mmCIF file of C-alpha atoms and ligand atoms in Angstrom:
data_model
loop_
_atom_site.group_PDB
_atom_site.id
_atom_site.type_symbol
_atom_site.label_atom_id
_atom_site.label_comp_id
_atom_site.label_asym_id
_atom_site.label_seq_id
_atom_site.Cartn_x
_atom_site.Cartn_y
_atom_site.Cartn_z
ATOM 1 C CA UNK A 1 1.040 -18.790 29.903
ATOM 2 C CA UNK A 2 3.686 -16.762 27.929
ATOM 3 C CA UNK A 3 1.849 -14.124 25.540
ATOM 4 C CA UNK A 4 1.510 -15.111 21.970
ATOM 5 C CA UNK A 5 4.706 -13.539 20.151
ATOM 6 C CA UNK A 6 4.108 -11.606 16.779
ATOM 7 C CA UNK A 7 7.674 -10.887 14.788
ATOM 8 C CA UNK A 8 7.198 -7.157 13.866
ATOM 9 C CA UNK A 9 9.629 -6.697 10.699
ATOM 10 C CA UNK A 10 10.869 -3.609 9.501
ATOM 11 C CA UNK A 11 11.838 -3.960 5.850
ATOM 12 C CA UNK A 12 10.097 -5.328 2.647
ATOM 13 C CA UNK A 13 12.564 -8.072 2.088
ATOM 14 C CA UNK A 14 11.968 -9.585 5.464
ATOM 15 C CA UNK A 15 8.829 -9.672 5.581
ATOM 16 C CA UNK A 16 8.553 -11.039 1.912
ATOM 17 C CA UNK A 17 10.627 -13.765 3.324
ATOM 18 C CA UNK A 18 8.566 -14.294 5.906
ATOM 19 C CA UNK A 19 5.553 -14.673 3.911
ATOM 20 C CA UNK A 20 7.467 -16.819 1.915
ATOM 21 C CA UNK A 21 8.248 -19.290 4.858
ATOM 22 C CA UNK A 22 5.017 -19.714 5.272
ATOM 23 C CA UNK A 23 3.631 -20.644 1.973
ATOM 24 C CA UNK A 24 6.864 -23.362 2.111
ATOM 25 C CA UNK A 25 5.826 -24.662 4.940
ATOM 26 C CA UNK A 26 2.190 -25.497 3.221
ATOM 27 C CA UNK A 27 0.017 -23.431 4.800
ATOM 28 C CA UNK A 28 -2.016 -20.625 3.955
ATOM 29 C CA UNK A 29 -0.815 -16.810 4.353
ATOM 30 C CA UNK A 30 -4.068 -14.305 5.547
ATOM 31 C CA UNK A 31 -3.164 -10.433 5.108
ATOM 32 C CA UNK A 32 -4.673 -7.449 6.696
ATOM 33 C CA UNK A 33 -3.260 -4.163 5.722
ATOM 34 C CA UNK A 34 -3.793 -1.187 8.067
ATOM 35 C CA UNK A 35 -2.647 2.786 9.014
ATOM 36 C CA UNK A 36 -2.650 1.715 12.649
ATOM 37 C CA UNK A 37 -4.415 3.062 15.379
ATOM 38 C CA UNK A 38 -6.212 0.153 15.781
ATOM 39 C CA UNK A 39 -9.563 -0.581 16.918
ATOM 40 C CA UNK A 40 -12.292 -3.614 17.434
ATOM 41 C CA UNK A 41 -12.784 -3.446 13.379
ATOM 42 C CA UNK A 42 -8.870 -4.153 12.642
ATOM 43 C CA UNK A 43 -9.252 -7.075 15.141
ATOM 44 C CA UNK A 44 -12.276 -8.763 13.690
ATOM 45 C CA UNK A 45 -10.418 -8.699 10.285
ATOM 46 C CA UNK A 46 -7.553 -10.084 11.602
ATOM 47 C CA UNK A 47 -10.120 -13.055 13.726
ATOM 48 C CA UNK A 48 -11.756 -13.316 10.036
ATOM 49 C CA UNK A 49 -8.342 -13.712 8.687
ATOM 50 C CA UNK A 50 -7.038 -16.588 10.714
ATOM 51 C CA UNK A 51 -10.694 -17.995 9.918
ATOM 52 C CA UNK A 52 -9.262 -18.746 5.817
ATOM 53 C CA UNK A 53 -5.591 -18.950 6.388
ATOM 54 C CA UNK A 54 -2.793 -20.690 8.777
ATOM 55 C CA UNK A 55 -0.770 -17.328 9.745
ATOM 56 C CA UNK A 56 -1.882 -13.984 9.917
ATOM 57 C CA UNK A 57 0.045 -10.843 8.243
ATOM 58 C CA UNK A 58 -0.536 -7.411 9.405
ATOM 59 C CA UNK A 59 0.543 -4.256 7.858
ATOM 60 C CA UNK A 60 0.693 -0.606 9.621
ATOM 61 C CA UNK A 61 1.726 2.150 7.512
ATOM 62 C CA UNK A 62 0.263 5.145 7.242
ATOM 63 C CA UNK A 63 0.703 5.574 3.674
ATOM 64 C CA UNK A 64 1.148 9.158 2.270
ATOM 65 C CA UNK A 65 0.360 9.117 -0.827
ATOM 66 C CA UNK A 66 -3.314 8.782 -0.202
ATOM 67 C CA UNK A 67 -3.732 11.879 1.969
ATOM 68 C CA UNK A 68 -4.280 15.034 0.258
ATOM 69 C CA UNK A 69 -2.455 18.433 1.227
ATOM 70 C CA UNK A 70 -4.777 19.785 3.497
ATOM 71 C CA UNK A 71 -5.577 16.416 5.276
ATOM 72 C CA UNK A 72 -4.650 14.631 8.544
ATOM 73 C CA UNK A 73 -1.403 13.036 7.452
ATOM 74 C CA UNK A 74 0.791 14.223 9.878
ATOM 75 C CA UNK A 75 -1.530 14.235 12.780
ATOM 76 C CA UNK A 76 -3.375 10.193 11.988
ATOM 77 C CA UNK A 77 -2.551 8.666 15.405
ATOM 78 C CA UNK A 78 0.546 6.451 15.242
ATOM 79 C CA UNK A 79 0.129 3.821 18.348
ATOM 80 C CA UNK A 80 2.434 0.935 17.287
ATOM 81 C CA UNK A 81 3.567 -0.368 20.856
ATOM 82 C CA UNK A 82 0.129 -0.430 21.864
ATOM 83 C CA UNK A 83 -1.054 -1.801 18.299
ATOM 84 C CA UNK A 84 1.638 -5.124 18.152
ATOM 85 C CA UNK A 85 0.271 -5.815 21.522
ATOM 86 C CA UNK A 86 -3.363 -5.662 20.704
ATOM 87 C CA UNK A 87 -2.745 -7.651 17.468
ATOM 88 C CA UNK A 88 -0.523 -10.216 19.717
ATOM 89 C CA UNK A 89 -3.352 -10.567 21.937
ATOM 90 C CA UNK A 90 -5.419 -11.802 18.569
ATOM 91 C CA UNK A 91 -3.371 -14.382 17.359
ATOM 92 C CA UNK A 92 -1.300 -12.329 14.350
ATOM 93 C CA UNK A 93 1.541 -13.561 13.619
ATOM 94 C CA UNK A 94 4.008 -11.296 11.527
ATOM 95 C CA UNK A 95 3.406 -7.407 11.565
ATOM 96 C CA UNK A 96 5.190 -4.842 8.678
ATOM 97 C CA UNK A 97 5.785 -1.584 10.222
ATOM 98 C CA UNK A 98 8.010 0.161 6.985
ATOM 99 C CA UNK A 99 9.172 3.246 6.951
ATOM 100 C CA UNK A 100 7.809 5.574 3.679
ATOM 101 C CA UNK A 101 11.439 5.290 2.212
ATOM 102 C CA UNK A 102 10.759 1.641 2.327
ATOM 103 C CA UNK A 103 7.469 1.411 0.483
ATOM 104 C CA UNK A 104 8.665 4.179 -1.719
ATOM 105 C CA UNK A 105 12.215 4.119 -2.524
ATOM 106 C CA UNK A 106 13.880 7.356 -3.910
ATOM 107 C CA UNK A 107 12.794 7.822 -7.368
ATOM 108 C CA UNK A 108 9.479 6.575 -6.877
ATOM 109 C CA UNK A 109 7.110 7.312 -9.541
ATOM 110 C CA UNK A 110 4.899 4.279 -10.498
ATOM 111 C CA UNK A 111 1.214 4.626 -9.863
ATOM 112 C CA UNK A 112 -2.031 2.478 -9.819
ATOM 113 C CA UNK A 113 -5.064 4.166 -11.504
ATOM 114 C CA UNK A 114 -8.307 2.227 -11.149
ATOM 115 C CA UNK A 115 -10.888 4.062 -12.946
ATOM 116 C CA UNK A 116 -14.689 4.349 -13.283
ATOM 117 C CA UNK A 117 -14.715 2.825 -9.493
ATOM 118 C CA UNK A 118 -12.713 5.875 -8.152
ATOM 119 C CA UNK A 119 -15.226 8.651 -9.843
ATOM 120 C CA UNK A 120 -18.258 9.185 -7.239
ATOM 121 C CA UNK A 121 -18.278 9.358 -3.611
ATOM 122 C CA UNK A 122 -14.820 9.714 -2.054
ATOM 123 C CA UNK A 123 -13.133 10.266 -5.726
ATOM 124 C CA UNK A 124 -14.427 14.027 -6.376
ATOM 125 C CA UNK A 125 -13.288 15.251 -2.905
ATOM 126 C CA UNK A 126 -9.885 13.478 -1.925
ATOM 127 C CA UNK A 127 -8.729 14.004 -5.427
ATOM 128 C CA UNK A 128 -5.730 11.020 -5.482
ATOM 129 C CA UNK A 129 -6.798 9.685 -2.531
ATOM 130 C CA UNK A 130 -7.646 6.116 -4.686
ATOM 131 C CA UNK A 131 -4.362 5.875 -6.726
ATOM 132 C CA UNK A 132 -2.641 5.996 -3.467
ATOM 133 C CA UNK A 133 -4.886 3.383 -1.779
ATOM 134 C CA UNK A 134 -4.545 1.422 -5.152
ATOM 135 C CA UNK A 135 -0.537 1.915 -5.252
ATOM 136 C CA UNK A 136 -0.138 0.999 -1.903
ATOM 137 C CA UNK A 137 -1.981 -2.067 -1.440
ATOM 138 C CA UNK A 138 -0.829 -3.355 -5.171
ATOM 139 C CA UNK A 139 3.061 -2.687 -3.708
ATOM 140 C CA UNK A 140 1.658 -4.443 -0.318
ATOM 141 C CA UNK A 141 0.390 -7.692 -2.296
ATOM 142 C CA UNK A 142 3.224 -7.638 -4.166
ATOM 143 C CA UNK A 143 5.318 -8.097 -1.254
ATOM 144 C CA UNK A 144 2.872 -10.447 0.801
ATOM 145 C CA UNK A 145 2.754 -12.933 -2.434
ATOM 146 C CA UNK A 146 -0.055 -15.420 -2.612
ATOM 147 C CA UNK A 147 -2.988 -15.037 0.018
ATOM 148 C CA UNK A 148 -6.683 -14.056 1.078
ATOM 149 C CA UNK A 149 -6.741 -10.360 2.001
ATOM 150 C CA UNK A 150 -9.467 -8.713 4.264
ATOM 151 C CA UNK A 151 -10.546 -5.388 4.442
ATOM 152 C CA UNK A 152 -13.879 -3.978 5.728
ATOM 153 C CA UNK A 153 -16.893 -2.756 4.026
ATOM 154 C CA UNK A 154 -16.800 0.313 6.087
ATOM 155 C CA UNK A 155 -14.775 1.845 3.349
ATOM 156 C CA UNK A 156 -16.578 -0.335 0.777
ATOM 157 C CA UNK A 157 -16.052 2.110 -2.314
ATOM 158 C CA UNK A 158 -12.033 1.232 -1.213
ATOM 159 C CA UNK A 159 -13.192 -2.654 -1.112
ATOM 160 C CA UNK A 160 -14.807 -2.507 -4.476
ATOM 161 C CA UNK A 161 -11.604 -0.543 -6.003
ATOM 162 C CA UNK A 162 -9.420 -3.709 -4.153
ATOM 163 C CA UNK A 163 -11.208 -5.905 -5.487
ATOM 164 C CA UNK A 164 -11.017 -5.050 -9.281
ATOM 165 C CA UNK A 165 -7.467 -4.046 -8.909
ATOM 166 C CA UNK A 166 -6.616 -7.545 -8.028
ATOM 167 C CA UNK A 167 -8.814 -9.163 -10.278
ATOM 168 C CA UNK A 168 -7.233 -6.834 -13.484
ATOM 169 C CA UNK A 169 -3.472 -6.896 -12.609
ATOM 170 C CA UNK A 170 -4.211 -10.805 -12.370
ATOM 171 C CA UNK A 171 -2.858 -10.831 -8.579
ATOM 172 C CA UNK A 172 -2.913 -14.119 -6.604
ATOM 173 C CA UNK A 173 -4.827 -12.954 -4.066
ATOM 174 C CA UNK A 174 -8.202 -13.539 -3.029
ATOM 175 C CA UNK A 175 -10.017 -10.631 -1.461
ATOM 176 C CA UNK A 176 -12.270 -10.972 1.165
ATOM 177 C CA UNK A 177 -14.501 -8.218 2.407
ATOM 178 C CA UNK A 178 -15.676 -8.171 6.202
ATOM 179 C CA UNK A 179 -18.766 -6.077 7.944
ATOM 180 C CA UNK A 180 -18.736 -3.211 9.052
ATOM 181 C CA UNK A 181 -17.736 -3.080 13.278
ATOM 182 C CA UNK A 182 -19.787 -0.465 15.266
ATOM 183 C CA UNK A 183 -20.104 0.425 18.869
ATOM 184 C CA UNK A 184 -22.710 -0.277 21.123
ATOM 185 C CA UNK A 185 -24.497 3.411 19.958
ATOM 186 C CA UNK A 186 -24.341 2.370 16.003
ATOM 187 C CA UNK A 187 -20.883 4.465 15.235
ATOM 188 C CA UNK A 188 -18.831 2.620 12.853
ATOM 189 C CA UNK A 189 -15.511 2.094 14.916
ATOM 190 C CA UNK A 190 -12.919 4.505 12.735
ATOM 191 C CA UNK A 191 -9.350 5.581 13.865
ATOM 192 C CA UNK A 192 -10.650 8.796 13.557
ATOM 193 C CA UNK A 193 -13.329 8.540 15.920
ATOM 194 C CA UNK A 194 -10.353 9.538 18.635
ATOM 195 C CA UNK A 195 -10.443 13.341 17.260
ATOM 196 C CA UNK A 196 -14.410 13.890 18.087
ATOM 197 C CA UNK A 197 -14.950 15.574 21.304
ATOM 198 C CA UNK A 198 -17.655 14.354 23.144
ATOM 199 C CA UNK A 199 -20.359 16.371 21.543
ATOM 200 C CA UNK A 200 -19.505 16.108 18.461
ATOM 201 C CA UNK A 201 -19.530 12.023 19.164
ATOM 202 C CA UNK A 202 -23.413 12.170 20.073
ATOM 203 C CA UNK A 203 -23.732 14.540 16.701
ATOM 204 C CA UNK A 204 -22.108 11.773 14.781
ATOM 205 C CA UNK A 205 -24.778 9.509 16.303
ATOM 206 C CA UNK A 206 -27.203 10.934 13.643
ATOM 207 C CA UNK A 207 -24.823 9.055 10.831
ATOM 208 C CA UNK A 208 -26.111 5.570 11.968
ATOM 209 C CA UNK A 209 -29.764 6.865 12.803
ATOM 210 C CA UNK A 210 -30.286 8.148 9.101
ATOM 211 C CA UNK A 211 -28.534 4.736 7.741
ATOM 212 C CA UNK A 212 -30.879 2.762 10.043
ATOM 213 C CA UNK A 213 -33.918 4.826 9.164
ATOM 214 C CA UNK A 214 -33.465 4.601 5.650
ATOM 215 C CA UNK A 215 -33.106 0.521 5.831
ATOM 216 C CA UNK A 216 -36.377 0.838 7.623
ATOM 217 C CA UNK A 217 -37.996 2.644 4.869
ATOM 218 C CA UNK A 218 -36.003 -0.021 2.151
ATOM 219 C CA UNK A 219 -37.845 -2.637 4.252
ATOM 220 C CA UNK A 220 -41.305 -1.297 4.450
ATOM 221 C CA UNK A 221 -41.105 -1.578 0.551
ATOM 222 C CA UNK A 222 -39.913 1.734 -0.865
ATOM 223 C CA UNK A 223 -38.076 1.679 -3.841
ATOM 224 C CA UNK A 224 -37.796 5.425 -5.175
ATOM 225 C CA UNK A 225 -34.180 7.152 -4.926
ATOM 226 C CA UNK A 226 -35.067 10.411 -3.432
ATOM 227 C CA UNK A 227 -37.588 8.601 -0.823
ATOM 228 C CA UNK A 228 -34.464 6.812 0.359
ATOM 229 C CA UNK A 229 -32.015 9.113 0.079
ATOM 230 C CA UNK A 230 -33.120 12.590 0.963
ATOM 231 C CA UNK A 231 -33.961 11.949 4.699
ATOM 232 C CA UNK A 232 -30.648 10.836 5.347
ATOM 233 C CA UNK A 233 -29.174 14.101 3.778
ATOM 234 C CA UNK A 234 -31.740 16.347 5.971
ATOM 235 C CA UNK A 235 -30.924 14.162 9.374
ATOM 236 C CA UNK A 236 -27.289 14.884 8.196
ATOM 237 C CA UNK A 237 -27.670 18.450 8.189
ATOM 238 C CA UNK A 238 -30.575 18.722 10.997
ATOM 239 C CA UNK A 239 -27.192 17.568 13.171
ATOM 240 C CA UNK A 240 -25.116 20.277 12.166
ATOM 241 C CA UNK A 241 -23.006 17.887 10.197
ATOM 242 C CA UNK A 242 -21.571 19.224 6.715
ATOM 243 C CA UNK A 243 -21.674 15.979 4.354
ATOM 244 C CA UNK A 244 -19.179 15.987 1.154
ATOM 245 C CA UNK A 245 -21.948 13.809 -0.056
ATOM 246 C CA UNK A 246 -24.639 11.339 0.720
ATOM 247 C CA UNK A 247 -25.503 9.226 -2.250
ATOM 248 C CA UNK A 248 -27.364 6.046 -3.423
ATOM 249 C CA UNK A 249 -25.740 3.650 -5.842
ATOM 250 C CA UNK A 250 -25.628 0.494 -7.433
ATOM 251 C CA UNK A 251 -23.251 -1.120 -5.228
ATOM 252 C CA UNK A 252 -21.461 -3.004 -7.839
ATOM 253 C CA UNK A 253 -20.794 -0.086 -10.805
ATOM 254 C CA UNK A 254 -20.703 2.753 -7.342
ATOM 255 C CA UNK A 255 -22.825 4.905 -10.007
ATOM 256 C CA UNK A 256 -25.452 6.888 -8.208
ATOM 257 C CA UNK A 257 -28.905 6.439 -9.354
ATOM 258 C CA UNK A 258 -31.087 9.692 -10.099
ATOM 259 C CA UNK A 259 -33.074 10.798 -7.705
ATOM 260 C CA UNK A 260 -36.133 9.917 -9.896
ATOM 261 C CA UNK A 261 -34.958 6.248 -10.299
ATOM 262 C CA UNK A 262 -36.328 3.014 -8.571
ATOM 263 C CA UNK A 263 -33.602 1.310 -7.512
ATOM 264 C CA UNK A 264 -33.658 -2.259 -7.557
ATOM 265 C CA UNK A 265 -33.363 -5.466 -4.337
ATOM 266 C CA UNK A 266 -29.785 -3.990 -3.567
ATOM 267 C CA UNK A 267 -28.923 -0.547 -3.243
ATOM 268 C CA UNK A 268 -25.561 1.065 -1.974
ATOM 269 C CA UNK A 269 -26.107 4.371 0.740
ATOM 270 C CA UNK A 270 -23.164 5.774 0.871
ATOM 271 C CA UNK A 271 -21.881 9.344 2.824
ATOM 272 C CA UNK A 272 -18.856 11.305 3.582
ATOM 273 C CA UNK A 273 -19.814 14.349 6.221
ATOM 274 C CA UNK A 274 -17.752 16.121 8.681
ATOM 275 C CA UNK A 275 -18.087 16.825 12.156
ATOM 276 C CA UNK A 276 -16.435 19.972 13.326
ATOM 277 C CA UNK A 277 -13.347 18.796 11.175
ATOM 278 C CA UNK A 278 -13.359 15.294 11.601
ATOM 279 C CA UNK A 279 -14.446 13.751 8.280
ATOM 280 C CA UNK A 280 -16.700 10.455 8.779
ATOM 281 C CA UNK A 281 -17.250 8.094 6.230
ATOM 282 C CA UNK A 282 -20.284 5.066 6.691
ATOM 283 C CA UNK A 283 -22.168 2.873 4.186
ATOM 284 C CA UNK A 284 -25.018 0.368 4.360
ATOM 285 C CA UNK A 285 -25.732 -1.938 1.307
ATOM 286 C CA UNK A 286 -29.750 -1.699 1.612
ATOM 287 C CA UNK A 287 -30.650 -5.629 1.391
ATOM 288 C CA UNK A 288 -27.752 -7.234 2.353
ATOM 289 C CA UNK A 289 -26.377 -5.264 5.023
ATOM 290 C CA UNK A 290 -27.999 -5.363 8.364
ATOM 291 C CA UNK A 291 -29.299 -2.318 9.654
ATOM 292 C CA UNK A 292 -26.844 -0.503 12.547
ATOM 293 C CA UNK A 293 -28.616 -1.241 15.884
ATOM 294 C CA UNK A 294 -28.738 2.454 17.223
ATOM 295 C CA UNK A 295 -29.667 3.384 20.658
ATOM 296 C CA UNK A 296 -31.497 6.412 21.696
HETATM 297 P P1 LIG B 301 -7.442 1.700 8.093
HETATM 298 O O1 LIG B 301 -6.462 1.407 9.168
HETATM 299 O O2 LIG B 301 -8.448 2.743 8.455
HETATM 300 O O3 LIG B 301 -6.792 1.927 6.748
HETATM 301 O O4 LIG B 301 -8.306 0.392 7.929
HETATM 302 C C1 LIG B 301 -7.690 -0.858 7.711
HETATM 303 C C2 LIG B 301 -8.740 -1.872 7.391
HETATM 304 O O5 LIG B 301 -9.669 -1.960 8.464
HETATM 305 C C3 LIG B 301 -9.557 -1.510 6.137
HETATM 306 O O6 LIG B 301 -9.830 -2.688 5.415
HETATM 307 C C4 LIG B 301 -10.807 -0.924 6.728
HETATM 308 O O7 LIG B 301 -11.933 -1.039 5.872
HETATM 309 C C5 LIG B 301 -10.970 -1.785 7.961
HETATM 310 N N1 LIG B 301 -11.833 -1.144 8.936
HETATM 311 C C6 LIG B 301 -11.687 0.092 9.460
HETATM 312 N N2 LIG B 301 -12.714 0.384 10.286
HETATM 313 C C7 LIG B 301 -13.530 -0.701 10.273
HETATM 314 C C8 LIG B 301 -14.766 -1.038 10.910
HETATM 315 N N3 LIG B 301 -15.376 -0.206 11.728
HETATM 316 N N4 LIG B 301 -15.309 -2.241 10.640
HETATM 317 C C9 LIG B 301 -14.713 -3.107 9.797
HETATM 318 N N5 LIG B 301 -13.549 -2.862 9.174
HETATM 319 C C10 LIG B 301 -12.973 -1.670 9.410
#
C-alpha cells in the first residue's frame, strides 16, 4: 500500500487555494494549527478533525510574535520531516509550513487584542504572549476560510481566548476544543516535555498528582477555594517546582475566585510552574474534566 500523501505548501496563497478547492468540491475543510514538534496530542486533534470535516489542514509555524524576549523561541524544536510524516501517517491532508516573512510581510503592524480573557493566568507573565496567539490564528483563519478548528484544552485559557476571538470578529469558523492527551504517568504530552531531563520528568509528575488530588477532594464534596486550591500549590512546591501561578477560576470569565469563595459545580484549576527552566502549563476543569490517571 503506497503511504497516504499530504501536499505540504509553502506560501499563504497556495494553501488558501487549496482550502478553497476543497470547499468547491462540497466538502468540509477541518483545521489544526500547530508550532510543530508534534506529539500524540497534535494527532488526536487532527483524528478529531477528520471526525467533523472531509480534509484535514495542518499548520506548523512557530510563530514569533507570541514568545517573549527571554523565552524559547529560537531553541522550540523544529522537526518538520519527521512531523509531515507523522501527520501523513494520520490521514492529513494539506500541511502550511510558512516562513515568518510569509505570515508577516514587511511592514507588519496589525494586532489582535482580546481582552478581559488574556488578564489572569498566562497574561501577567508572558506579557504579549495572547495578542500574538490571537494575531496569528485570526491571520491563520483568515487564510484557511470557512471550517471547524480544533485545539486542545491543555492550553484552555488559549481555547477560551480562540473561541471569543472568532465569535467577535464574526469569523466562519466553528471552534472545537479537544481533551487534554497525557502519557501513561498523567503528564500532559507538551512539545516541551523534550527539554526535561529525566529527573526533572518524575518532578513534573507532581503536576498531575496535585490536579488529580484536588478532583478527588472536588468529588468528595468540597466546595471552598483555598481547600481546593492550596494543596496543589504546596505539592507544587514540596517538588521543587517554582509555579508562575496556580489558580482556581470560573472557567468561562478565567477570573479567579478568592480564596474564601465557594465555588460552584464547575471550577477551572489552572497552573503555570517551571521545572529547572522548562515552563509547564496543565489545567483540569473540576466537574467536567476527568481526573489524570496518575501512576505511582
Ligand atoms: P502547539 O503546537 O503547542 O501550539 O499546540 C497546537 C495545538 O495542540 C493546540 O491547540 C494545543 O492546545 C494542542 N495540544 C498541545 N498539547 C496537547 C495535549 N497534550 N493534548 C491535547 N491537545 C494538545
Amino acid at each position: 500500500m503506497s503511504e497516504p500523501s499530504v501536499r505540504v505548501l509553502r506560501t499563504v496563497a497556495e494553501f488558501r487555494a487549496a482550502c478553497d478547492a476543497v470547499r468547491s468540491r462540497g466538502e468540509r475543510l477541518g483545521f489544526v494549527p500547530t508550532m510543530g514538534a508534534l506529539h500524540a496530542g497534535h494527532l488526536r486533534l487532527v483524528e478529531a478533525a477528520r471526525r467533523h470535516a472531509d480534509r484535514v489542514a495542518v499548520s506548523i509555524f512557530v510563530n514569533p510574535t507570541q514568545f517573549g524576549p527571554n523565552e524559547d523561541f529560537s531553541k522550540y524544536p523544529r522537526t518538520l520531516e519527521r512531523d509531515v510524516a507523522l501527520l501523513a501517517g494520520v490521514g492529513a491532508d494539506l500541511v502550511l509550513s510558512p516562513s515568518a516573512d510569509e505570515m508577516y510581510p514587511a511592514g507588519d503592524t496589525t494586532r489582535v487584542r482580546v481582552g478581559e480573557l488574556s488578564e489572569h493566568f498566562c497574561g501577567p507573565f508572558r506579557p504579549g504572549h495572547f495578542e500574538g496567539v490571537a494575531t496569528v490564528v485570526t491571520k491563520l483563519f483568515a487564510i484557511a476560510g470557512p471550517c471547524t478548528a480544533l485545539f486542545g484544552r491543555k492550553d484552555f485559557q488559549q481555547l477560551k481566548i480562540i473561541e471569543r476571538l472568532a465569535r467577535d470578529l464574526r469569523l466562519p469558523v466553528t471552534v472545537v476544543g479537544e481533551p487534554t492527551v497525557r502519557d501513561a504517568d498523567g503528564l500532559a504530552l507538551s512539545s516541551r516535555n523534550a527539554y526535561l531531563s529525566a529527573d526533572e520528568r518524575s518532578r513534573a509528575l507532581a503536576i498531575p498528582r496535585a490536579l488529580a488530588g484536588a478532583a478527588e477532594r472536588f468529588d468528595a464534596g468540597v466546595r471552598r477555594a483555598a481547600e481546593l486550591i492550596e494543596p496543589v500549590r504546596a505539592a507544587l512546591s514540596a517538588a521543587g517546582l517554582r509555579p508562575d501561578y496556580a489558580d482556581i477560576a470560573d472557567p468561562e470569565r478565567l477570573f479567579p475566585f478568592a480564596l474564601d469563595a465557594t465555588v460552584g459545580e464547575r471550577a477551572l484549576i489552572a497552573l503555570a510552574a517551571f521545572c529547572g527552566t522548562t515552563r509547564l502549563i496543565d489545567n483540569l476543569v473540576l466537574g467536567e474534566d476527568p481526573a489524570p490517571a496518575v501512576s505511582g
